[in-house]
Short mmCIF file of C-alpha atoms and ligand atoms in Angstrom, two decimals:
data_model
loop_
_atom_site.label_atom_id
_atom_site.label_comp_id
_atom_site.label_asym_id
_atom_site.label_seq_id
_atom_site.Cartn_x
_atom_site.Cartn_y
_atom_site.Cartn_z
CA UNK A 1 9.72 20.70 -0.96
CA UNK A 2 13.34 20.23 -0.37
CA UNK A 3 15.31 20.67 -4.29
CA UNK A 4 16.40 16.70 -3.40
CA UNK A 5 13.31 15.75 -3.29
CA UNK A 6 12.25 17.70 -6.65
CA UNK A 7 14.92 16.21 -8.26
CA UNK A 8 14.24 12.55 -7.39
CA UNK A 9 10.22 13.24 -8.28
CA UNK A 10 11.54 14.18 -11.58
CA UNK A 11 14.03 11.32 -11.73
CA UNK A 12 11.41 8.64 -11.16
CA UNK A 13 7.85 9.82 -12.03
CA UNK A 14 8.01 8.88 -15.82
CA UNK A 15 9.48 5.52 -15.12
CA UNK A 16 7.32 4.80 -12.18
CA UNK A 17 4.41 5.76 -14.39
CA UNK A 18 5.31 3.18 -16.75
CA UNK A 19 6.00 0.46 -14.37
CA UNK A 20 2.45 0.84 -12.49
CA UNK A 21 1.02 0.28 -16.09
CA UNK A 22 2.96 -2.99 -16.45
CA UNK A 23 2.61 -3.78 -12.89
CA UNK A 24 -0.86 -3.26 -12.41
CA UNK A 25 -1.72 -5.30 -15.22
CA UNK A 26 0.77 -8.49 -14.44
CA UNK A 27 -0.77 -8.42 -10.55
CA UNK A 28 -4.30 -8.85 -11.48
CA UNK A 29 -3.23 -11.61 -13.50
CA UNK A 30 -1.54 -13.15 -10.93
CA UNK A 31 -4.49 -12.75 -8.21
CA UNK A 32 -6.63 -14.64 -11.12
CA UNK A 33 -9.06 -11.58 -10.39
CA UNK A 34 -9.47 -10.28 -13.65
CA UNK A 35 -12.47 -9.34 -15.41
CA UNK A 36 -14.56 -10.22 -12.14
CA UNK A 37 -15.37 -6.58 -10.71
CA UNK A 38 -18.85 -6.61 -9.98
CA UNK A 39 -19.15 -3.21 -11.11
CA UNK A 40 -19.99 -1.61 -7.76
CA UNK A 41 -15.78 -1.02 -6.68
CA UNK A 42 -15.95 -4.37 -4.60
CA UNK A 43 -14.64 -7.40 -6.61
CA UNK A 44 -15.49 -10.87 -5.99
CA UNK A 45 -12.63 -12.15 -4.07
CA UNK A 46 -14.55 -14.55 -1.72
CA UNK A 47 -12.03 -17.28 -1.21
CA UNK A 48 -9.31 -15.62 -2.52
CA UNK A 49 -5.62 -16.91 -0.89
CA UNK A 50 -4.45 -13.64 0.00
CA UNK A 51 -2.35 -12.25 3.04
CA UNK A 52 -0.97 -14.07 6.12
CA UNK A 53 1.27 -13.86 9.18
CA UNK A 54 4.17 -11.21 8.61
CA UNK A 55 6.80 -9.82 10.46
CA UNK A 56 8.07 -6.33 9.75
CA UNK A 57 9.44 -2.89 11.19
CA UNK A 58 7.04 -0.04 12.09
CA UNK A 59 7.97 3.29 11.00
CA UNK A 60 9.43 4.04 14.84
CA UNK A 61 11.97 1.19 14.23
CA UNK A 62 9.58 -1.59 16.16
CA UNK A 63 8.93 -4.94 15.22
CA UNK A 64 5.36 -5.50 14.89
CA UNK A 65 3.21 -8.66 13.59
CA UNK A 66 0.08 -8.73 11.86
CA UNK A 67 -1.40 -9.55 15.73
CA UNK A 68 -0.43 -5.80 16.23
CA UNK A 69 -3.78 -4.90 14.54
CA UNK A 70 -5.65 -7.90 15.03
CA UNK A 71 -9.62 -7.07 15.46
CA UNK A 72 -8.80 -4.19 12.72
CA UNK A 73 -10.38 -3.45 9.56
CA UNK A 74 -6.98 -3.41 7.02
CA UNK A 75 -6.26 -0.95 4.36
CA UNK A 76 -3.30 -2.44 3.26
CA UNK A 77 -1.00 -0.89 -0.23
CA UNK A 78 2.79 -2.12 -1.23
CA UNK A 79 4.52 0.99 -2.65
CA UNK A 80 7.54 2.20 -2.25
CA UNK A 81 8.46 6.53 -0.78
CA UNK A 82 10.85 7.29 -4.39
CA UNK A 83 7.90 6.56 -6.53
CA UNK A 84 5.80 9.61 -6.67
CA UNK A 85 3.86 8.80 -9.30
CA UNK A 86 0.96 6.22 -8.47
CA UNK A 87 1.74 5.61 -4.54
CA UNK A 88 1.09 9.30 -3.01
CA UNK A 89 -2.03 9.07 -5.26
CA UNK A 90 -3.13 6.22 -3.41
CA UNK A 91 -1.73 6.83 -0.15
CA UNK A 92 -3.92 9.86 -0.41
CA UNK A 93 -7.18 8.11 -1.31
CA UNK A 94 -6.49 5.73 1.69
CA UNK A 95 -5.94 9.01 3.79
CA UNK A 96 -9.53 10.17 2.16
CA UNK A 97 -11.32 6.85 2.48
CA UNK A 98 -10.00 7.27 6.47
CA UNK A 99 -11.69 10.85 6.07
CA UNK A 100 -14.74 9.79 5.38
CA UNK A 101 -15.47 7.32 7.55
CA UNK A 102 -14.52 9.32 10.26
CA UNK A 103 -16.85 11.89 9.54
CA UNK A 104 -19.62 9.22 8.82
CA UNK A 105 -18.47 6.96 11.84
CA UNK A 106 -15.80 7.77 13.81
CA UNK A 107 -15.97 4.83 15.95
CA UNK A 108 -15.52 2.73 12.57
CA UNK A 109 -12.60 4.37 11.43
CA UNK A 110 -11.37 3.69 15.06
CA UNK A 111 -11.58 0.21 13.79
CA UNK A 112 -9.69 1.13 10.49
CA UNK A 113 -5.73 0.93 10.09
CA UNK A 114 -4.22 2.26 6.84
CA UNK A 115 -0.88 0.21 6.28
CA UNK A 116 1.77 1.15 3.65
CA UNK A 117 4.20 -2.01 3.29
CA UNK A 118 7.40 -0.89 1.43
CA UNK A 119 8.69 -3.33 -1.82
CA UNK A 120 12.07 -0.92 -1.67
CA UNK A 121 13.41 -1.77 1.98
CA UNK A 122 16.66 -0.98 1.20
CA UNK A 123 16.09 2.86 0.57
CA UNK A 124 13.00 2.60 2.85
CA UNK A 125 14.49 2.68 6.16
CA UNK A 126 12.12 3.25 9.22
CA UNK A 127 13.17 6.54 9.57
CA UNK A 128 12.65 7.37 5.49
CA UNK A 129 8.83 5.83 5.86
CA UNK A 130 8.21 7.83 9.30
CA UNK A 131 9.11 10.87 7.53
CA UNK A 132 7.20 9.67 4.58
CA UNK A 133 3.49 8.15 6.18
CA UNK A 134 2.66 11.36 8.18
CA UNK A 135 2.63 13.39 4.99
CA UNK A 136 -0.41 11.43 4.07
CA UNK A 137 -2.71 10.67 7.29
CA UNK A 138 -1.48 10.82 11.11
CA UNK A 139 -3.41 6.78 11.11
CA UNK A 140 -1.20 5.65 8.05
CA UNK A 141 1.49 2.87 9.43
CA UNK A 142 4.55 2.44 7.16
CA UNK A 143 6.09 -1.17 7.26
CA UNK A 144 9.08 -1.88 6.13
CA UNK A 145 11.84 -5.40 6.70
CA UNK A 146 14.47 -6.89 5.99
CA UNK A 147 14.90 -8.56 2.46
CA UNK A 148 13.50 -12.09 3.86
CA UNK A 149 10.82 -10.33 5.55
CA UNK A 150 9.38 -7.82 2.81
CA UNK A 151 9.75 -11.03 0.26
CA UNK A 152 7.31 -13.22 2.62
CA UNK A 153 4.61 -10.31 2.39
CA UNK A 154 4.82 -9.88 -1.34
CA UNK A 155 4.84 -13.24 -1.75
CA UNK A 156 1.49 -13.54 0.63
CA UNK A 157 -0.14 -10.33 -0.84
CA UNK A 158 0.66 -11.73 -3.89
CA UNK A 159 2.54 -8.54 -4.98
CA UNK A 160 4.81 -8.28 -8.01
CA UNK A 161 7.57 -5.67 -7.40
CA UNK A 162 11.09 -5.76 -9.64
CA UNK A 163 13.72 -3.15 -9.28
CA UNK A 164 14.64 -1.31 -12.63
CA UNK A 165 17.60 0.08 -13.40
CA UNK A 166 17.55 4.12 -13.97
CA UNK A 167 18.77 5.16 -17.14
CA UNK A 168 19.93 8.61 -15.61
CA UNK A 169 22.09 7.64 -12.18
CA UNK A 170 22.68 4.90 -10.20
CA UNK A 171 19.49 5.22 -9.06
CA UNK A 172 16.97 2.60 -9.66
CA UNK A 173 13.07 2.86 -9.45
CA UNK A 174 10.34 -0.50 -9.05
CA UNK A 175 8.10 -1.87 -10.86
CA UNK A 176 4.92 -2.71 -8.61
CA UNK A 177 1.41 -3.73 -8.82
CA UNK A 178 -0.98 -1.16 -7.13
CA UNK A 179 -3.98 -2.19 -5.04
CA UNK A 180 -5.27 -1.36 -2.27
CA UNK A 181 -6.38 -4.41 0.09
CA UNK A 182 -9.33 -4.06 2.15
CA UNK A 183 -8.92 -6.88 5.03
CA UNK A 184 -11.61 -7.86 8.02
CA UNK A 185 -10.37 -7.66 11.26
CA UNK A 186 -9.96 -11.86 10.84
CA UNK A 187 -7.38 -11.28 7.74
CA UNK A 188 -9.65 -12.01 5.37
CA UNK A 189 -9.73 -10.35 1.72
CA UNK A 190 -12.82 -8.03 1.34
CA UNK A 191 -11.91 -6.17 -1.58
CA UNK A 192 -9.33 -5.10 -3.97
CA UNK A 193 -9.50 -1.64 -5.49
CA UNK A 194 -7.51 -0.43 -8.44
CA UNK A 195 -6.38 3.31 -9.13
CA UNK A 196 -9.73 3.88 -11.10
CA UNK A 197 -11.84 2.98 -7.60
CA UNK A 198 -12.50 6.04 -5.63
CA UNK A 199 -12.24 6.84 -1.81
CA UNK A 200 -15.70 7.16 -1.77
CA UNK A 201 -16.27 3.66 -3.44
CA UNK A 202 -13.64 2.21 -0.93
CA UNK A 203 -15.58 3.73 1.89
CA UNK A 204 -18.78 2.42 1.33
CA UNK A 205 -17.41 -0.76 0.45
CA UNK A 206 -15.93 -0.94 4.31
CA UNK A 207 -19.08 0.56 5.96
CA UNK A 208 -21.13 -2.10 4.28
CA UNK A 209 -18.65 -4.84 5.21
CA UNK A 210 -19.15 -3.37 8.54
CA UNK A 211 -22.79 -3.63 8.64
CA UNK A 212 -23.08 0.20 9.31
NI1 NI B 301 4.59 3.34 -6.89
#
């Protein structure tokens, strides 16, 4: 790792690990989800208002809508590439949750596309979240936007994200809730995992979905 990079891990893991805490817990209030996990990693979301139309910036500096990957199985986490905290770890169980299927059903996770939508597009430039997806899985999209654009997603998601001030630098780190979304190739919520749900829970969750 380059020293920069070590030095901004070190700068923002504490407070990011705070923030997901807070986060976390104001986004399930907001999705009105809480306390309705069924237990088996799948919550009851049936009806739930979540997601929508978007317009954003692939990580190769494209435009793309969500007609892009229309047809496509979704999974779908806000995050942002300074916080090292919570996001690699579930970047990486969306890069496992890929792995599995694949081995299971490789036409499936054909059918599968990860998406990382940046809540810090002013640091997140196309060119920071290119460098940034392929350390996780070669699938894994990053999306990033203007301002107007990456406010319209959060706002459809549902996602809370609030920039906070470092204490150390100018820097600043964000606050963000941390789920991963598991859409059906018609946009429509599936499932909503939280850090404690595993790859493996995800996966099955999808290959049921999927009737395989
Ligand atoms: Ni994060």
């Amino acid at each position: 790792m380059k020293q920069e990079t070590i030095k901004r891990i070190r700068r923002t893991v504490i407070l990011c690990a705070a923030a997901m805490a807070i986060g976390g817990g104001i986004g399930l209030i907001q999705l009105g989800l809480e306390g309705k996990n069924n237990g088996t990693g799948l919550m009851e979301v049936a009806g739930a208002d979540i997601g929508g139309p978007f317009t954003l910036v692939n990580q190769d500096g494209k435009t793309v809508t969500e007609k892009d990957y229309a047809g496509k199985y979704k999974l779908i986490y806000f995050g942002f590439t300074y916080c090292p905290a919570i996001c690699p770890t579930e970047l990486q169980k969306i890069a496992q949750t890929m792995n599995i299927i694949g081995e299971k059903d490789a036409g499936l996770a054909e059918a599968v596309q990860p998406l990382f939508v940046s809540v810090d597009p002013e640091r997140d430039t196309a060119k920071v979240m290119r460098e940034y997806v392929k350390l996780f899985h070669p699938r894994l999209v990053g999306l990033t936007g203007t301002m107007e654009q990456i406010e319209q997603v959060k706002k459809d998601y549902r996602i809370y994200a609030a920039k906070v001030k470092s204490e150390t630098a100018d820097d600043y780190t964000v606050d963000h809730s941390s789920f991963i979304y598991l859409m059906s190739p018609d946009d429509r919520l599936l499932g909503i995992y939280r850090a404690a749900d595993s790859a493996e829970t995800v996966a099955a969750d999808l290959m049921r979905a999927a009737g395989k």
